[in-house]
C-alpha angles and dihedrals in degrees: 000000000000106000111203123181125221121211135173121243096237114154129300098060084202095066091062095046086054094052094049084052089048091049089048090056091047095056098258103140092194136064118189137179142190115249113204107140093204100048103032147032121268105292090201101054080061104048086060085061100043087046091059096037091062140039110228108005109134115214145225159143108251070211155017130139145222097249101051100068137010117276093232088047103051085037085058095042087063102035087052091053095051101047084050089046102015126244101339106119125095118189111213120184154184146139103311105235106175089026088060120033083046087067093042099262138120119237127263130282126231093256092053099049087038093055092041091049083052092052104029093055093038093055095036096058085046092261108133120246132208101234097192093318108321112097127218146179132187106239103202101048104121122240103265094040107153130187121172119203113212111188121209119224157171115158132072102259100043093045080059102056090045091056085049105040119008124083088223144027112219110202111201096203137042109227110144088215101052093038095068091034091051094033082050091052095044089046099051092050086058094052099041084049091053092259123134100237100216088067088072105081122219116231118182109192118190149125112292115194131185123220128189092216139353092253112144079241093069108030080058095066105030083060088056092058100051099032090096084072092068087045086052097043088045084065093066089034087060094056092049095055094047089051103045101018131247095292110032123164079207087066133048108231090218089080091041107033087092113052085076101112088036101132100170153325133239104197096205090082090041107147090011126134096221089046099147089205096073103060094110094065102108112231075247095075095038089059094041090048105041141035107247124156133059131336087260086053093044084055103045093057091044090060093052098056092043079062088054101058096271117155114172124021112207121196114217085208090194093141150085092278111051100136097041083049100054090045095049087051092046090041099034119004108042095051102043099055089042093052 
């Protein structure tokens, strides 16, 4: 199992840099940001300097959209960081929620994101690709040029065209339940579209955090600190709803049962661990969603999801621990699922 880690670009930029050094050391393969203009600095200056801070770390947004940038643009931006490090840039993508609705806007829609992953990994990989009618092609990609496009998703229909069209699925919560039930999805729509299903890869993407025991104490805390992720994942839940409806065959109410007592979301503590929106998410759905405990505890989850299908574990590392965190996963953790 790949491990990636997934930071904010909160300033300084060189904090950032230091953590991804600090993942690569510690065995992590992957090194992933958000990538939200308005909240948060340019993900993309600072790949460039993660890139040429470490040897092998691959890089990407979890994750951009279609609506922020130009498709040609964030296709040349990868494709010029990979020509100046080699292949080590993943584009994931969705429907860019904060990115979005900060600047006023609503969030994407499938065809969108499935016309911008066509584009962005053509170009990207030095193919040419028809933008509304005008077809171009960037002259100076290499031969060999690769760019893999890994879609983030909760919902039916885009669990569908993941399994059709992206190179990845990017789960942005670790539930054993609704992992099989979501890989599954995914699985059987690359199959039913002539792929061979192994060749999308399985990203999980949630909170990790170490405890020294698995005392109530800390358990307690180590819930506070990762309970943002359920506010940040009810975002996407409420969409869903209002899309499909409460009690949707569609959606498992195991991922939407508990954004009942949402009342509202202020975007500026997005991703934060004191974010006072997301105090109706139950200690329940903090344990099922993210990875919290000892190391023992840490491994024994890991090793559910890899059964599952799992290929990469990325820890969203927003809390008070990041560096003990990163070092328990490189001493303990890492090595001991991928014995």
């Amino acid at each position: 199992m790949d491990f990636g880690l997934v930071l904010q670009t909160d300033p300084p930029a060189s904090r950032v840099i230091e953590l991804m050094q600090r993942a690569e050391g510690n065995g992590f393969t992957y090194g992933w940001t958000f990538d939200s203009a308005v909240l948060w600095q340019e993900p993309f200056v600072i790949y460039s300097q993660i890139l040429s801070s470490t040897e092998k770390l691959t890089v990407g947004p979890m994750v951009t959209n279609p609506g922020t940038r130009t498709w040609e643009v964030t296709a040349s931006t990868f494709a010029t960081l990979n020509d100046m490090f080699g292949n080590r840039t993943v584009c994931g993508i969705g429907r860019g929620d904060s990115a979005m609705r900060v600047a006023g806007r609503t969030p994407n829609t499938l065809a969108r994101i499935s016309g911008a992953m066509k584009v962005i990994r053509s170009l990207g990989r030095g193919d040419e690709a028809d933008l509304g009618g005008t077809v171009i092609k960037f002259p100076w990609v290499r031969p060999g040029a690769e760019l893999p496009v890994w879609m983030a998703a909760y919902g039916p229909k885009a669990l569908k065209m993941t399994g059709e069209e992206a190179d990845g699925f990017i789960l942005q919560l670790s539930d054993l339940y609704l992992t099989e039930y979501m890989v599954k999805t995914v699985k059987d729509a690359a199959v039913a579209a002539g792929r061979d299903p192994s060749e999308v890869k399985i990203c999980v993407a949630a909170p990790a955090y170490i405890t020294e025991d698995d005392s109530p104490e800390a358990l307690a805390h180590a819930r506070d600190q990762c309970r943002w992720f359920g506010g940040m994942v009810g975002n996407h839940v409420a969409d869903l709803v209002s899309k499909y409806g409460e009690h949707s065959a569609a959606v498992p109410e195991e991922l939407t049962d508990y954004i009942k007592a949402r009342e509202g979301y202020d975007y500026s503590h997005h991703g934060r661990a004191d974010n006072p929106d997301t105090q109706f998410v139950p200690d329940e759905i903090v344990d099922r969603f993210c990875v919290i405990g000892t190391p023992e505890m840490h491994i024994e989850k890991l090793n559910k999801l890899r059964e599952l299908g799992v290929d990469q574990f990325a820890v969203y590392d927003m809390h008070d621990a990041q560096e003990a965190v990163i070092d328990a996963y490189g001493s303990t953790v890492i090595p001991a699922v991928n014995a």
